[in-house]
Coordinates of C-alpha atoms in Angstrom, one line a residue:
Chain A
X1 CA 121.6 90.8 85.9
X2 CA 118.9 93.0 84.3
X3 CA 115.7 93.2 86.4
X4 CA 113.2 93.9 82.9
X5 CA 114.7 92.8 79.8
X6 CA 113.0 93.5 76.3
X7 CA 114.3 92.2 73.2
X8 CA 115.1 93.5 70.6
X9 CA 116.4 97.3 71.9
X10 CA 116.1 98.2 68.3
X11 CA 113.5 97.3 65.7
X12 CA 113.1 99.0 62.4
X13 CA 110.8 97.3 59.7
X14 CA 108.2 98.4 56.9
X15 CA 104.6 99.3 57.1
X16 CA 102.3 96.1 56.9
X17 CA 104.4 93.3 58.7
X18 CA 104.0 91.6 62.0
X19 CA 106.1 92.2 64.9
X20 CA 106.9 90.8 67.9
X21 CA 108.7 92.4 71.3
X22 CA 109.4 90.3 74.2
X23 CA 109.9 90.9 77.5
X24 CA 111.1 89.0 80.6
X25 CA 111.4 89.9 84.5
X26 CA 113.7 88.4 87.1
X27 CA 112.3 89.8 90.0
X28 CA 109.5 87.2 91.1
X29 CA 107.1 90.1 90.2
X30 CA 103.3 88.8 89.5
X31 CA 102.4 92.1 87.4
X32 CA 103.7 93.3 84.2
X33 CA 103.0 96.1 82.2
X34 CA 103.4 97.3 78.1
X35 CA 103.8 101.2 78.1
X36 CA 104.0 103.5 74.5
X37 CA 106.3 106.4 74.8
X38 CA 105.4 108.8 71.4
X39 CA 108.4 111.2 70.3
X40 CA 107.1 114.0 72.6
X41 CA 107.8 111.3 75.6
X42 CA 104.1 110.6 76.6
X43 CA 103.9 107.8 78.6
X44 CA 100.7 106.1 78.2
X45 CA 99.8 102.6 79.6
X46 CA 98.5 99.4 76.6
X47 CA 98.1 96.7 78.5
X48 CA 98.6 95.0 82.1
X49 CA 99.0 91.4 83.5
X50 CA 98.4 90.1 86.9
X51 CA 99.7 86.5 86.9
X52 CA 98.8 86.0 83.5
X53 CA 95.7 87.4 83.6
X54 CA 94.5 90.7 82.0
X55 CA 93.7 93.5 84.0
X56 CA 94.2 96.8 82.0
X57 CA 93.5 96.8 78.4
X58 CA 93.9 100.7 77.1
X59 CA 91.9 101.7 74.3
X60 CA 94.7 100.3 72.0
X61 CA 94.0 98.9 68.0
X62 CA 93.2 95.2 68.0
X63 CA 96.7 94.9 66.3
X64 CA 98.2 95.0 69.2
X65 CA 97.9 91.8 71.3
X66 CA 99.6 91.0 74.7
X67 CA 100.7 87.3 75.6
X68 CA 101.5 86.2 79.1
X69 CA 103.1 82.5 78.6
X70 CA 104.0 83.0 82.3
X71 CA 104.0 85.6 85.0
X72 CA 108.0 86.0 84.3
X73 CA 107.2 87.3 80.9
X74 CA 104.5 89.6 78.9
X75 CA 105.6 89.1 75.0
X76 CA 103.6 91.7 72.8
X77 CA 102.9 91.0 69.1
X78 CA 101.9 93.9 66.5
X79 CA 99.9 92.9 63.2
X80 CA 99.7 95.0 60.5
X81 CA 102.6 98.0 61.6
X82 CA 101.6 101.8 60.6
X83 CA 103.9 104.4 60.7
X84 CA 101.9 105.6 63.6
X85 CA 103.1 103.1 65.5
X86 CA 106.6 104.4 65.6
X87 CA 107.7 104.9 69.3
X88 CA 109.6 104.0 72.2
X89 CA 107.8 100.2 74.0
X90 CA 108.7 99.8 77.4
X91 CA 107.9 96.4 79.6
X92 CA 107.4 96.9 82.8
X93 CA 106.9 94.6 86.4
X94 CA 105.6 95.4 89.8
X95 CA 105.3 93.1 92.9
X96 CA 101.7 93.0 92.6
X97 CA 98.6 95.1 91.3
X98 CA 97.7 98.2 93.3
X99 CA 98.5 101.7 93.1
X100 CA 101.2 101.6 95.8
X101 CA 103.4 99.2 94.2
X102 CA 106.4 100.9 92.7
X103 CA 107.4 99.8 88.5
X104 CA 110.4 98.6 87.5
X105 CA 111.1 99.4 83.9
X106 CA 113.0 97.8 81.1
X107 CA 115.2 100.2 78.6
X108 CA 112.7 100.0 76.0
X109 CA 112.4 99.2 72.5
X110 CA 112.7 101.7 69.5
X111 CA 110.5 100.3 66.9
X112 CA 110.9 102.6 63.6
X113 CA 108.5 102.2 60.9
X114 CA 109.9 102.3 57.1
Chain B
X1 CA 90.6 108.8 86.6
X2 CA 92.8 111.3 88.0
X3 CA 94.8 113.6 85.4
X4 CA 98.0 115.0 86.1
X5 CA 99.7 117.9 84.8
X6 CA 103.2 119.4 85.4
X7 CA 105.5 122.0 83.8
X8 CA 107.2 120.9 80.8
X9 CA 110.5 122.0 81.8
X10 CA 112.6 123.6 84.3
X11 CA 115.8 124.6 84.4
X12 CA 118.3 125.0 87.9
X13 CA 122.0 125.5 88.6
X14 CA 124.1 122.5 90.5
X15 CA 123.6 123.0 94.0
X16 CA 120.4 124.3 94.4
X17 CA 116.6 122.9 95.1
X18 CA 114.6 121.8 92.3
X19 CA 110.6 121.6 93.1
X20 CA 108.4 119.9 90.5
X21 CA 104.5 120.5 91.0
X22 CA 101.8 118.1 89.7
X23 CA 98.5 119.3 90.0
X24 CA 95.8 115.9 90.6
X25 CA 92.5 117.7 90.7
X26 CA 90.4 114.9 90.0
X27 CA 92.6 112.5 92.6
X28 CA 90.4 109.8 94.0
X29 CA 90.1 108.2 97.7
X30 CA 92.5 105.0 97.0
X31 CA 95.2 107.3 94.5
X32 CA 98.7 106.9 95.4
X33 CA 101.1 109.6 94.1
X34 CA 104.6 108.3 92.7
X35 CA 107.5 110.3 90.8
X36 CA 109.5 108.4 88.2
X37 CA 112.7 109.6 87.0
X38 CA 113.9 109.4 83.1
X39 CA 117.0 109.6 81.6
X40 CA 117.6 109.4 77.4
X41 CA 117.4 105.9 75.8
X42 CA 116.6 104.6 80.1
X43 CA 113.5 103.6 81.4
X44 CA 111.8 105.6 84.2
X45 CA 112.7 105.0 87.4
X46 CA 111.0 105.0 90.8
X47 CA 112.0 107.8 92.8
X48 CA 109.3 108.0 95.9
X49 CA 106.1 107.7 96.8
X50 CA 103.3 109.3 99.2
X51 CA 99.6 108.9 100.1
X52 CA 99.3 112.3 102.3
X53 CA 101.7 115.0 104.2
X54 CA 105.0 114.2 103.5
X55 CA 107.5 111.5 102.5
X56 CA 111.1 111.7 102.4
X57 CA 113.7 109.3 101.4
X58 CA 117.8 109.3 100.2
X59 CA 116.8 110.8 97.0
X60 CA 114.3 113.1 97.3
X61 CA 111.1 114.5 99.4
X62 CA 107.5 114.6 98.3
X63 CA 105.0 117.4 99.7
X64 CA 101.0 116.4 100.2
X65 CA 98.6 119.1 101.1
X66 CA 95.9 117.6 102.8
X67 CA 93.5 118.0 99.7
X68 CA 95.6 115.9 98.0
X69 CA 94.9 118.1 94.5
X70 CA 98.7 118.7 94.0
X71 CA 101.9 117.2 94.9
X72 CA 105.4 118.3 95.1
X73 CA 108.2 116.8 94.3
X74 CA 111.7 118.2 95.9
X75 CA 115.1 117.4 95.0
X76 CA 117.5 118.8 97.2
X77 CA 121.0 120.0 95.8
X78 CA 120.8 119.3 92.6
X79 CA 124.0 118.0 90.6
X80 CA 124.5 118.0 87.1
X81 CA 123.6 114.0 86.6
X82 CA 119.8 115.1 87.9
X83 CA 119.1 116.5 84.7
X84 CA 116.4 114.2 82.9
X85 CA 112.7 114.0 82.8
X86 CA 110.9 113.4 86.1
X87 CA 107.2 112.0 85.4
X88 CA 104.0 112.1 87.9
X89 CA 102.1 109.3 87.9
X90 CA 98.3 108.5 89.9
X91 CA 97.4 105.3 90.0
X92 CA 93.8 103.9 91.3
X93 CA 92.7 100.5 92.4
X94 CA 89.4 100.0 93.1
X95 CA 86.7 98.1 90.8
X96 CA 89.1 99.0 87.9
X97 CA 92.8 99.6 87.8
X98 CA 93.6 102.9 86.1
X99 CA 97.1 104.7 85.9
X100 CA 97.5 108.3 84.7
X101 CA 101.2 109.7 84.1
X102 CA 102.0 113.0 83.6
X103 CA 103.9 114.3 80.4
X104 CA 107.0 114.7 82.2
X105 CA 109.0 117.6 83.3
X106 CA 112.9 117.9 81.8
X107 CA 114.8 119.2 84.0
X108 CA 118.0 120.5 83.0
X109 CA 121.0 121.2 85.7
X110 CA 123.5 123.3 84.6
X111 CA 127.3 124.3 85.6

């Protein structure tokens, strides 16, 4: 049983077309987290969700936009793709907000842009 | 919001103690200090975490001064399946949530 899944692992596609990642967590968790990794393996926080609500919203483009159908899962939808957006996505889930609560991390999601 | 920075690599030898330094200068009241450990095509992982002084656990130990400006993160005996990228990260909750990793130290473990 995988704690933080993300589907697809893999995702390769041209420049222009929409996108969509999806993430789920089995853990009961009421946060969840989208993190971009570049190639030079920066880990910077997008977006967070505290039982479906937003809470952290990074300076990311307005092409990016997080959905939270429940608190088991944080889906995240790109209009638009660049070729910056080429990188590593990881989903990730927490028992609750606050800076003491240890992240459990999905494997992450290559998305490659043609 | 508290910035982290960290070596970009270090290198050991199986057996021996690995000590990975993130300097915090900017680290704020309600910051908690947590180490996250990477292998390739993985997610991070948690590894331990600490408010002040010190904090041990099965894996690993993490050293607090009491300014809080740096932490250190020890891993004792190193073996060869240690060798990955081990990220700081600072995380704040107060009227805004804010988390700040690090860029991540490889360490490599060798024979």
């Amino acid at each position: 049983d995988t704690a933080v899944s993300q589907t697809p692992k893999y995702l390769v596609t041209q420049m222009g077309n929409d996108k969509s990642i999806k993430c789920e967590q089995n853990l009961g968790h009421d946060t969840m987290y989208w993190y971009k990794q570049d190639s030079k393996k920066f880990l910077k926080i997008m977006f967070s969700y505290n039982n479906k609500e937003l809470i952290i919203n990074e300076t990311v483009p307005n092409r990016f936009s997080p959905k939270s159908p429940d608190k088991a899962h944080l889906n995240l939808h790109i209009n638009s793709l660049e070729l910056g957006d080429s990188a590593v996505y990881f989903c990730a889930s927490s028992q609750d907000i606050g800076a003491d609560q240890p992240q459990h991390f999905g494997d992450g999601t290559r998305l490659s842009i043609l | 919001l508290a910035k982290t920075t960290q070596p970009i690599s270090m290198d050991s030898y199986e057996g021996q103690e690995v000590n990975i330094t993130c300097s915090h200068n900017n680290i704020a009241t309600n910051d908690y200090i947590t180490w996250y450990q990477q292998f390739p095509s993985q997610g991070p992982r948690f590894i331990i975490q600490g408010y002040k002084t010190k904090v041990t656990n099965e894996v690993a130990s993490l050293f607090i001064p009491a300014d809080r400006k740096s932490s250190t993160l020890s891993l004792p005996r190193v073996s060869l399946s240690d060798t990955a990228v081990y990220y700081c990260l600072v995380g704040e909750w107060s009227n805004d949530y804010k988390l700040s990793f690090g860029a991540g130290t490889t360490v490599t473990v060798r024979a």
